[in-house]
Amino acid sequence: MCRRGASGASLPGTAAPWPPPGWGCSRRGRRTALGAAGPAAVAQDEPGEWEKAELDQAQVEQRIKEYNSQINSNLFMSLNKDGSYTGFIKVQLKLVRPVSVPATKRVPSLQPGRPGSRAQGVKRRTSFYLPKGTVKHLHILSHTRASEVIDALLRKFTVVDNPRKFALFERSEKDEQVYLRKLADEEQPLRLRLLAGPSEKVLSFVLKENETGEVNWDAFTLPELHNFLRILQREEEEHVRQLRHRYARCRQKMQEALATRTPG
């Protein structure tokens, strides 16, 4: 992890990211940037036909055998006696905003000479940017939901942000085009992995900010909302200043052009 820069995404005293997830988003169905170096992706709203397939127990067992025969690692899938199965999924984290992690500050006692006095730990938050390209393997069950995968990833990195600020996406490549689809909370990533096979071009998983097109303000605390208002005011003032400067320069150039010309 790397600590956020001073020019950044939050005001002192808060770990809230700015802009908040969903701020200034376009309508769904747009092309979505995967990153500075990545290609644009076409956002999809509906799962593909292959994702709707229902497998009976014999088909699940056969698919698991085929899956395990195609992988070059020990990240196998295993069939359980109750008919469920376990396996691994790989999730790439593509977060453009900082995340909040706990930071404990040791506060000395007000009476250091008093017997039995101890420093008290005060819970605070610190913002970090996760390194680009961070990848995590998770061992999950066939009935593990996408929302549970998000929770598990946040726990792995000790992220204390509201899970609703994040979303799990499936990524696929076809005919040199990248497609992204946001998984619903109840969808089962390991089931999708089994149906797609091990190829990451056919299917891979990405954790991103939850760009819903609308900001979920209820996910933020009151101090975060107050700080957002302050940041918004500061950004508005800076935008107005830049706009006035641009028009002043344009006006000056026009006046200089007029001064060099003679009537007629």
Coordinates of C-alpha atoms in Angstrom, one line a residue:
M1 CA 0.0 0.0 0.0
C2 CA 1.1 3.6 -0.6
R3 CA -0.1 6.6 1.4
R4 CA -2.2 9.1 -0.5
G5 CA -0.5 12.3 -1.7
A6 CA -1.0 15.6 -0.1
S7 CA -3.0 16.9 -3.0
G8 CA -5.5 14.6 -2.7
A9 CA -8.7 13.0 -2.2
S10 CA -9.7 13.9 1.2
L11 CA -9.6 16.7 3.7
P12 CA -7.7 16.6 7.0
G13 CA -9.7 14.8 9.6
T14 CA -11.5 12.5 7.3
A15 CA -10.7 9.4 5.2
A16 CA -13.6 9.9 2.9
P17 CA -12.6 9.7 -0.8
W18 CA -13.4 12.5 -3.2
P19 CA -15.1 12.5 -5.5
P20 CA -17.5 10.0 -3.8
P21 CA -18.4 6.8 -5.7
G22 CA -20.9 7.5 -8.4
W23 CA -20.2 11.3 -8.6
G24 CA -20.6 12.6 -12.1
C25 CA -21.3 9.3 -13.7
S26 CA -23.0 8.8 -17.0
R27 CA -25.9 6.5 -17.8
R28 CA -25.4 2.8 -17.9
G29 CA -24.4 1.2 -21.2
R30 CA -21.5 3.7 -21.7
R31 CA -17.9 2.8 -22.4
T32 CA -16.1 2.5 -19.2
A33 CA -12.4 3.2 -18.7
L34 CA -10.6 0.3 -17.0
G35 CA -7.5 2.3 -16.2
A36 CA -5.0 4.7 -17.6
A37 CA -3.2 1.9 -19.6
G38 CA -6.2 -0.3 -20.2
P39 CA -8.7 -0.4 -23.1
A40 CA -12.2 1.0 -22.9
A41 CA -14.8 -1.5 -22.0
V42 CA -18.4 -1.8 -23.0
A43 CA -20.7 -2.0 -20.0
Q44 CA -23.3 -4.7 -20.1
D45 CA -26.5 -5.0 -17.9
E46 CA -27.6 -8.6 -18.6
P47 CA -25.7 -11.8 -18.1
G48 CA -24.8 -13.9 -21.2
E49 CA -26.9 -17.0 -22.1
W50 CA -24.1 -19.3 -21.0
E51 CA -24.3 -17.8 -17.5
K52 CA -28.0 -18.8 -17.2
A53 CA -27.3 -22.5 -17.6
E54 CA -28.6 -24.8 -14.9
L55 CA -26.4 -27.9 -14.2
D56 CA -27.5 -31.1 -12.6
Q57 CA -25.2 -33.0 -10.2
A58 CA -23.7 -35.2 -12.9
Q59 CA -23.0 -32.1 -15.1
V60 CA -21.4 -30.3 -12.2
E61 CA -19.1 -33.3 -11.5
Q62 CA -18.1 -33.5 -15.1
R63 CA -17.4 -29.7 -15.4
I64 CA -15.2 -29.9 -12.3
K65 CA -13.2 -32.7 -13.8
E66 CA -12.8 -30.8 -17.0
Y67 CA -11.9 -27.6 -15.2
N68 CA -9.2 -29.3 -13.1
S69 CA -7.7 -30.9 -16.1
Q70 CA -7.2 -27.5 -17.8
I71 CA -5.4 -25.5 -15.0
N72 CA -1.7 -25.4 -14.5
S73 CA -1.8 -24.7 -10.8
N74 CA -3.0 -26.4 -7.6
L75 CA -6.1 -24.1 -7.4
F76 CA -8.5 -27.0 -8.0
M77 CA -12.2 -27.2 -7.5
S78 CA -13.5 -29.9 -5.2
L79 CA -17.0 -31.5 -5.1
N80 CA -18.5 -31.9 -1.6
K81 CA -20.8 -34.7 -0.4
D82 CA -23.7 -32.3 -0.1
G83 CA -23.5 -31.4 -3.8
S84 CA -21.9 -28.1 -3.3
Y85 CA -18.3 -27.4 -4.4
T86 CA -15.4 -25.3 -3.4
G87 CA -12.7 -23.5 -5.5
F88 CA -10.6 -20.4 -6.0
I89 CA -11.4 -17.2 -7.8
K90 CA -8.9 -14.5 -8.6
V91 CA -10.0 -10.9 -8.2
Q92 CA -8.1 -7.9 -9.5
L93 CA -8.6 -4.7 -7.6
K94 CA -8.9 -1.6 -9.9
L95 CA -9.7 1.1 -7.4
V96 CA -9.0 4.7 -8.4
R97 CA -9.8 6.2 -5.0
P98 CA -8.2 5.7 -1.6
V99 CA -9.6 3.2 0.8
S100 CA -9.8 3.6 4.6
V101 CA -8.0 1.4 7.0
P102 CA -7.8 1.5 10.8
A103 CA -5.0 3.4 12.4
T104 CA -4.4 3.2 16.2
K105 CA -2.9 6.2 17.9
R106 CA -1.4 5.7 21.3
V107 CA -2.7 8.4 23.7
P108 CA -0.7 8.9 26.9
S109 CA -2.6 8.9 30.2
L110 CA -3.4 12.3 31.7
Q111 CA -1.9 11.1 35.0
P112 CA 1.3 9.2 34.0
G113 CA 2.4 8.7 37.6
R114 CA -0.8 7.1 38.8
P115 CA -0.5 3.4 39.4
G116 CA -2.2 1.2 36.9
S117 CA -2.5 3.9 34.3
R118 CA -2.1 2.8 30.7
A119 CA -2.1 4.5 27.3
Q120 CA -5.4 4.2 25.6
G121 CA -5.9 3.2 22.0
V122 CA -8.1 5.5 20.0
K123 CA -9.6 4.2 16.8
R124 CA -8.9 6.3 13.8
R125 CA -8.9 6.0 10.1
T126 CA -6.1 6.4 7.6
S127 CA -6.5 6.6 3.8
F128 CA -4.4 4.6 1.4
Y129 CA -4.2 3.9 -2.3
L130 CA -4.0 0.2 -3.0
P131 CA -1.2 -0.6 -5.5
K132 CA -2.3 -0.8 -9.1
G133 CA -2.7 -4.4 -10.3
T134 CA -3.3 -5.8 -6.8
V135 CA -4.6 -9.4 -7.2
K136 CA -6.2 -11.6 -4.5
H137 CA -7.1 -15.3 -4.7
L138 CA -10.1 -16.3 -2.6
H139 CA -11.2 -19.8 -1.6
I140 CA -15.0 -19.8 -1.7
L141 CA -18.0 -22.1 -1.9
S142 CA -20.3 -22.5 -4.9
H143 CA -23.1 -20.7 -3.1
T144 CA -20.9 -17.8 -1.9
R145 CA -22.5 -14.6 -3.2
A146 CA -20.8 -11.6 -4.9
S147 CA -21.6 -9.4 -1.9
E148 CA -19.8 -11.9 0.4
V149 CA -16.8 -11.9 -1.9
I150 CA -16.6 -8.1 -1.6
D151 CA -16.8 -8.4 2.2
A152 CA -14.0 -11.0 2.2
L153 CA -11.8 -8.8 0.1
L154 CA -12.3 -5.8 2.3
R155 CA -11.4 -7.9 5.4
K156 CA -8.3 -9.2 3.7
F157 CA -7.0 -5.7 3.3
T158 CA -8.6 -4.4 6.6
V159 CA -10.6 -1.9 4.7
V160 CA -13.3 -0.3 6.9
D161 CA -15.2 1.5 4.2
N162 CA -18.9 0.6 3.6
P163 CA -19.0 -2.4 1.3
R164 CA -21.8 -0.7 -0.7
K165 CA -19.1 1.6 -2.0
F166 CA -17.7 -1.3 -4.0
A167 CA -18.9 -3.6 -6.7
L168 CA -17.7 -6.9 -8.2
F169 CA -17.6 -7.0 -12.0
E170 CA -17.1 -9.8 -14.5
R171 CA -14.7 -9.0 -17.3
S172 CA -14.6 -10.8 -20.6
E173 CA -12.8 -10.3 -24.0
K174 CA -14.3 -11.1 -27.4
D175 CA -13.2 -10.0 -30.8
E176 CA -10.6 -7.6 -29.3
Q177 CA -13.3 -5.9 -27.3
V178 CA -13.5 -5.8 -23.5
Y179 CA -16.9 -6.2 -21.8
L180 CA -17.7 -5.4 -18.2
R181 CA -20.8 -6.5 -16.2
K182 CA -21.6 -5.6 -12.6
L183 CA -22.6 -8.7 -10.7
A184 CA -25.8 -8.6 -8.6
D185 CA -25.3 -9.2 -4.9
E186 CA -26.8 -12.7 -5.1
E187 CA -24.8 -14.0 -8.0
Q188 CA -22.3 -16.7 -7.3
P189 CA -18.9 -16.1 -8.7
L190 CA -17.6 -19.6 -8.3
R191 CA -20.5 -21.0 -10.3
L192 CA -19.7 -18.5 -13.1
R193 CA -16.0 -19.6 -12.9
L194 CA -17.1 -23.2 -13.4
L195 CA -19.4 -22.4 -16.3
A196 CA -16.8 -20.3 -18.1
G197 CA -13.8 -22.6 -17.4
P198 CA -10.4 -21.4 -16.3
S199 CA -9.7 -18.9 -19.2
E200 CA -9.4 -15.4 -18.0
K201 CA -10.2 -14.0 -21.4
V202 CA -13.6 -15.7 -21.2
L203 CA -14.1 -14.5 -17.6
S204 CA -12.2 -12.7 -14.9
F205 CA -13.3 -10.7 -11.8
V206 CA -12.6 -7.1 -11.0
L207 CA -13.3 -5.1 -7.9
K208 CA -14.1 -1.4 -8.7
E209 CA -15.9 1.5 -7.1
N210 CA -19.7 1.1 -7.2
E211 CA -20.5 3.4 -10.1
T212 CA -24.2 3.3 -10.0
G213 CA -24.9 6.6 -11.7
E214 CA -26.2 8.0 -8.4
V215 CA -24.3 8.7 -5.2
N216 CA -25.4 6.6 -2.2
W217 CA -25.2 9.4 0.3
D218 CA -26.5 7.2 3.1
A219 CA -23.2 5.3 3.0
F220 CA -21.3 8.3 4.3
T221 CA -21.0 9.6 7.9
L222 CA -22.0 13.1 8.9
P223 CA -18.3 14.3 9.1
E224 CA -17.7 12.9 5.6
L225 CA -20.7 14.7 4.2
H226 CA -19.7 18.0 5.8
N227 CA -16.2 17.6 4.4
F228 CA -17.6 16.8 0.9
L229 CA -19.5 20.1 1.1
R230 CA -16.3 22.0 1.9
I231 CA -14.4 20.3 -0.9
L232 CA -17.2 21.0 -3.3
Q233 CA -17.1 24.7 -2.4
R234 CA -13.3 24.8 -2.8
E235 CA -13.5 23.1 -6.2
E236 CA -16.3 25.5 -7.3
E237 CA -14.2 28.5 -6.3
E238 CA -11.2 27.1 -8.1
H239 CA -13.3 26.4 -11.2
V240 CA -14.7 29.9 -11.2
R241 CA -11.2 31.4 -10.8
Q242 CA -9.9 29.4 -13.7
L243 CA -12.9 30.3 -15.9
R244 CA -12.4 34.0 -15.2
H245 CA -8.7 33.8 -15.9
R246 CA -9.4 32.1 -19.3
Y247 CA -11.9 34.7 -20.3
A248 CA -9.6 37.5 -19.2
R249 CA -6.8 36.1 -21.4
C250 CA -9.2 35.7 -24.3
R251 CA -10.4 39.3 -23.9
Q252 CA -6.8 40.6 -23.7
K253 CA -5.8 38.8 -26.9
M254 CA -8.8 40.3 -28.7
Q255 CA -7.9 43.8 -27.5
E256 CA -4.3 43.3 -28.6
A257 CA -5.5 42.2 -32.0
L258 CA -7.8 45.2 -32.3
A259 CA -5.0 47.6 -31.3
T260 CA -2.7 46.4 -34.2
R261 CA -5.4 47.0 -36.8
T262 CA -6.2 50.3 -38.5
P263 CA -9.7 51.2 -39.6
G264 CA -10.4 50.7 -43.3

